[in-house]
Coordinates of C-alpha atoms in Angstrom, one line a residue:
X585 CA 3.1 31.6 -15.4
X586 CA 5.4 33.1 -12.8
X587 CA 8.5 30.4 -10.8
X588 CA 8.9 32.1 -7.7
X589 CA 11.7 31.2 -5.4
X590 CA 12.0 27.6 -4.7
X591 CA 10.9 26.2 -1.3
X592 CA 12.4 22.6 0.2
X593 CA 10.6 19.7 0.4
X594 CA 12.5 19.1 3.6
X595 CA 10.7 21.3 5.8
X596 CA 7.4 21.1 3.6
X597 CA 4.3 19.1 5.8
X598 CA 2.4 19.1 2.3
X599 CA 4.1 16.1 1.6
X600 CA 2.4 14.2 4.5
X601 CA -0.7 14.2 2.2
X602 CA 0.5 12.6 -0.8
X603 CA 3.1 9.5 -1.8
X604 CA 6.0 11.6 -1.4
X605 CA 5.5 11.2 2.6
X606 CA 7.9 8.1 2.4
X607 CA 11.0 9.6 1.3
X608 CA 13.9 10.1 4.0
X609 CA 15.6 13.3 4.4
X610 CA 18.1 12.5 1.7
X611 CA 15.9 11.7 -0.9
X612 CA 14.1 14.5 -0.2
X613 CA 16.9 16.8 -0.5
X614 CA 17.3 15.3 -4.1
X615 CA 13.9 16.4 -5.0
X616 CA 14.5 19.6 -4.0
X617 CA 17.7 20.1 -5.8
X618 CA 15.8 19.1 -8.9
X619 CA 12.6 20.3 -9.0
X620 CA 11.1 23.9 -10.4
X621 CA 8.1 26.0 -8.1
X622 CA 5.7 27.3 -10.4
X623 CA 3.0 29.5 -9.8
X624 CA -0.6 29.7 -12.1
X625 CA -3.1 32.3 -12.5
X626 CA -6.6 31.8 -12.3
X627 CA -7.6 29.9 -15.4
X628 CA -4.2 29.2 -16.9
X629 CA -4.1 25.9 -18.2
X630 CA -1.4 23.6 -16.5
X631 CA -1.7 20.6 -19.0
X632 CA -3.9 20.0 -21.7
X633 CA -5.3 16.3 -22.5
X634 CA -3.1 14.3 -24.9
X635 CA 0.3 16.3 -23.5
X636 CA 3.1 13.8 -22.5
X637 CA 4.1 15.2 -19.4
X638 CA 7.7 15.0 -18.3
X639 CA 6.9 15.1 -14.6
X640 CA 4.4 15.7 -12.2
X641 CA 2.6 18.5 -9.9
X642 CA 2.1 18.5 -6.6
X643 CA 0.1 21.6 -5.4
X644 CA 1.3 23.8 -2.3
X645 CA -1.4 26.0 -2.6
X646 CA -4.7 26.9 -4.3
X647 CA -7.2 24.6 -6.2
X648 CA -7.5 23.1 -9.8
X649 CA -10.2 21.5 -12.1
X650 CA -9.0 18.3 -13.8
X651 CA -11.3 17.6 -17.2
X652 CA -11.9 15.7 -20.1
X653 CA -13.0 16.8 -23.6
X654 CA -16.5 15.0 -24.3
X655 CA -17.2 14.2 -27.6
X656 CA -19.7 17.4 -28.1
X657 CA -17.3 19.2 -27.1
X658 CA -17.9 20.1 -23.3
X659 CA -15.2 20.0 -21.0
X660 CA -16.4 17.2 -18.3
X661 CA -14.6 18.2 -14.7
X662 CA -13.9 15.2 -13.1
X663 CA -12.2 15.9 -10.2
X664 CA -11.2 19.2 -8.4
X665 CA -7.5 18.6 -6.7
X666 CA -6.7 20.8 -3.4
X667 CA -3.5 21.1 -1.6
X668 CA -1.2 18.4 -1.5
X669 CA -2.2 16.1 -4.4
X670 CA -0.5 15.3 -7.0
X671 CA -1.8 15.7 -11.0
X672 CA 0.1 13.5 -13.5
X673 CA 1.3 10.7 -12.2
X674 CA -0.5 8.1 -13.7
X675 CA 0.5 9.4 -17.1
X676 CA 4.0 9.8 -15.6
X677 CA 4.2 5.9 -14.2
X678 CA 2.1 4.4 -17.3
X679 CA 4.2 6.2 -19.7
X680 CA 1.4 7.4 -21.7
X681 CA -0.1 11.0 -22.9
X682 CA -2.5 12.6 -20.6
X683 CA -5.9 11.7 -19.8
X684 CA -7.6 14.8 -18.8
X685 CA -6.3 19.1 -18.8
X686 CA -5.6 20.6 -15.5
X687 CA -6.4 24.3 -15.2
X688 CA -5.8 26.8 -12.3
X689 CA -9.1 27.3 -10.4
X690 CA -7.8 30.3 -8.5
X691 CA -3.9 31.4 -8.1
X692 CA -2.4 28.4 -7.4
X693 CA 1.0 27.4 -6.6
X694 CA 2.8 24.3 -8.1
X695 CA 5.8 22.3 -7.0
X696 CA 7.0 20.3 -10.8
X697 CA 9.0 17.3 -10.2
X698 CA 10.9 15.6 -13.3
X699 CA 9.6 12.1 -14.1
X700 CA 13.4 10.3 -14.2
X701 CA 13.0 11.1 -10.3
X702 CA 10.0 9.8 -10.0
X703 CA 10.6 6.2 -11.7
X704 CA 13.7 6.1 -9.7
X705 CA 12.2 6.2 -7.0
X706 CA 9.3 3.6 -7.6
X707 CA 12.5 1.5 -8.3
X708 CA 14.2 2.3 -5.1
X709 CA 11.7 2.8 -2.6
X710 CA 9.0 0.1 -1.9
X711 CA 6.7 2.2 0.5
X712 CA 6.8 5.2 -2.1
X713 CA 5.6 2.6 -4.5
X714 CA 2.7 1.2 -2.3
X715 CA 1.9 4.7 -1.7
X716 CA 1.9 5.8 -4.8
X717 CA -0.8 2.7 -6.1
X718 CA -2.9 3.5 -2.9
X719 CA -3.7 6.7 -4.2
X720 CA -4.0 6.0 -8.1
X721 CA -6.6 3.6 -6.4
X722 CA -8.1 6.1 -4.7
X723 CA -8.3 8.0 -7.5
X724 CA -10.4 5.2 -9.0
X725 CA -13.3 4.3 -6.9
X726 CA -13.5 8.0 -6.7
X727 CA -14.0 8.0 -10.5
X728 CA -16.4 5.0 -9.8
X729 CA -18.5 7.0 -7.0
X730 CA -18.7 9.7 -9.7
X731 CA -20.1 7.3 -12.4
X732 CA -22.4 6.2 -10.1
X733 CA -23.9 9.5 -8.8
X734 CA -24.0 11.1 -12.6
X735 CA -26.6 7.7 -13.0
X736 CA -28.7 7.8 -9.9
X737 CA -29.1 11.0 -8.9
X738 CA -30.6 14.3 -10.7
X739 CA -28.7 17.3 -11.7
X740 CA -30.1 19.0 -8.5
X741 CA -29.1 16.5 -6.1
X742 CA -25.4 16.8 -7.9
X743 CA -25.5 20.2 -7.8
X744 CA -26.0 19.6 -3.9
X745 CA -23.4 17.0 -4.1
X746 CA -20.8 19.4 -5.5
X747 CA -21.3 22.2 -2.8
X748 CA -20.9 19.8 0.0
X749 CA -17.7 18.6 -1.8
X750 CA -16.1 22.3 -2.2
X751 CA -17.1 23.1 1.8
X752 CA -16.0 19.5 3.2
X753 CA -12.2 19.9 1.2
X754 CA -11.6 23.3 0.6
X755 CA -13.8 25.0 3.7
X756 CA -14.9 28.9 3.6
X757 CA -13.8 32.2 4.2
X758 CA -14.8 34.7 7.3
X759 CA -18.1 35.2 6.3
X760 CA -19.2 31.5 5.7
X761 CA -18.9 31.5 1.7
X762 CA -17.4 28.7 0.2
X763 CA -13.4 29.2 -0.5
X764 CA -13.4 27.8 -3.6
X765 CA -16.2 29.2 -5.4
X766 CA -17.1 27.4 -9.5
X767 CA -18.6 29.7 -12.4
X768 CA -22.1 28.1 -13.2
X769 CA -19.9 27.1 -16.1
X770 CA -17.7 25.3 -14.5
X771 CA -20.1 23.6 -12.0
X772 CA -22.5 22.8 -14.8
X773 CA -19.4 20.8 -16.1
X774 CA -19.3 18.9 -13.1
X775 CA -22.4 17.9 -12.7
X776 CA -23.2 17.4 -16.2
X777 CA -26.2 19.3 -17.4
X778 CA -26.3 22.9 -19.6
X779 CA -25.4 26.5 -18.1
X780 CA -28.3 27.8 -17.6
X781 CA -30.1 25.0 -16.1
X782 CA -27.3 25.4 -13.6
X783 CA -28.4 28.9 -12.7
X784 CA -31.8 27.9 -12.4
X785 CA -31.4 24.9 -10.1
X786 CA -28.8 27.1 -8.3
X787 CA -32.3 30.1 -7.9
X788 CA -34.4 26.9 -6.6
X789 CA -32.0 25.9 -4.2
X790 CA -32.2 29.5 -2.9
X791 CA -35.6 30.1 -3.1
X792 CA -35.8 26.6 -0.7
X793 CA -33.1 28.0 1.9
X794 CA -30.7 25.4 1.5
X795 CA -27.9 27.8 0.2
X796 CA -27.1 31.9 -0.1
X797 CA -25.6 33.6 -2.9
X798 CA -23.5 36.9 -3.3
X799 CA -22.2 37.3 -6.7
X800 CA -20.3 34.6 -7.9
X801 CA -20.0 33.4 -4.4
X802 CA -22.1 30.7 -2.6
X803 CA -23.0 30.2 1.2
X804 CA -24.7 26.6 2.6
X805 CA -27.1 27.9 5.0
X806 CA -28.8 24.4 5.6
X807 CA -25.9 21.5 5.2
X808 CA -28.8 19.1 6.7
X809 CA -31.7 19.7 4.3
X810 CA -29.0 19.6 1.5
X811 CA -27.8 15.5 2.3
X812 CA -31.3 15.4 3.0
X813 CA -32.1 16.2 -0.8
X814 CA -29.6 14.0 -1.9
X815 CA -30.5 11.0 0.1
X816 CA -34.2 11.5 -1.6
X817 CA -36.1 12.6 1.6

């Protein structure tokens, strides 16, 4: 894990996508004064479930896959955070260990904010307060939508789910491949279902025309017939 030079929240528009949008100027500079840059290679962990964190991270750049530890021992992905979020705070605000590890999906860059700063300002600032429970809530019918999907739809139509998910947040790269591109691993672990029947829904997918692959990189060549497959047409 490398700290690079430190960059102001002052003149950072990340903020505008997370709680920390309703601090003034001032407060603000505070966090800046206080607060380390971090940056994470691909696959370093950032936390690991059952840490007590003493502060959060808010991402300037890059992806990560937040996961729990199922009782067989798989790592469930339960959410993949982009720029601007922020991972830890409900562990922060609840006082409690960790939930779920976070671990760098590609290089990613980390802004990590003590917690004192962060329960001073739930005490001081109303609207970063409201902010703050708007997205922890956010967070949770999120996890609720998940629950729902892993129920009611087959692995292929979450595999589908999941590609959708990585083009509609993260977008692609010049030649139309998905940015943010999951191992078979990894996506089998967010979907729910073993490896290798990963890599053979992914072939069946192909083999239909809905999606092209190069590597470990994936294209959607038919976004349509994809929701289509989902919705159960």
């Amino acid at each position: 894990m490398k700290t690079p030079e430190k960059t102001r929240c002052e003149s950072c528009i990340i903020r505008q996508f997370n709680a920390l949008k309703a601090f003034s100027k001032e407060e603000l500079k505070v966090i800046s004064d206080n607060k380390i840059t971090k940056d994470f290679k691909k696959g370093e962990q950032i936390f690991k479930e059952g840490e007590k964190l003493n502060g959060v991270f808010c991402v300037r750049d890059g992806a990560s896959k937040l996961s729990k530890l199922s009782e067989n021992g798989k790592h469930q992905i339960v959410k993949i955070a982009k720029k601007g979020e922020i991972l830890g705070q409900r562990s922060v605000v609840a006082d409690e260990q960790t939930n779920l590890s976070a671990t760098a999906l590609n290089d990613t860059s980390m802004c990590y904010i003590p917690k004192q700063l962060i329960i001073d300002k739930i005490n001081e600032n109303p609207e970063f307060t409201r902010n703050l429970l708007k997205i922890m809530a956010s967070d949770l019918r999120e996890s609720d939508n998940f629950i729902v999907n892993m129920s009611q739809h087959n692995v292929k139509q979450r595999i589908a789910e999941a590609l959708l998910y990585l083009e509609t947040n993260f977008g692609t790269d010049d030649e139309g491949f998905l940015s943010v591109n999951l191992s078979r691993e990894d996506l089998a672990n967010v979907v729910g279902t073993a490896t290798e029947s990963c890599i053979r829904l992914i072939a069946d997918l192909k083999k239909d025309g809905l999606i092209t692959t190069k590597g470990k990189k994936t294209k959607i060549d038919d976004k349509r017939g994809l929701e289509d497959m989902i919705s159960g047409f």
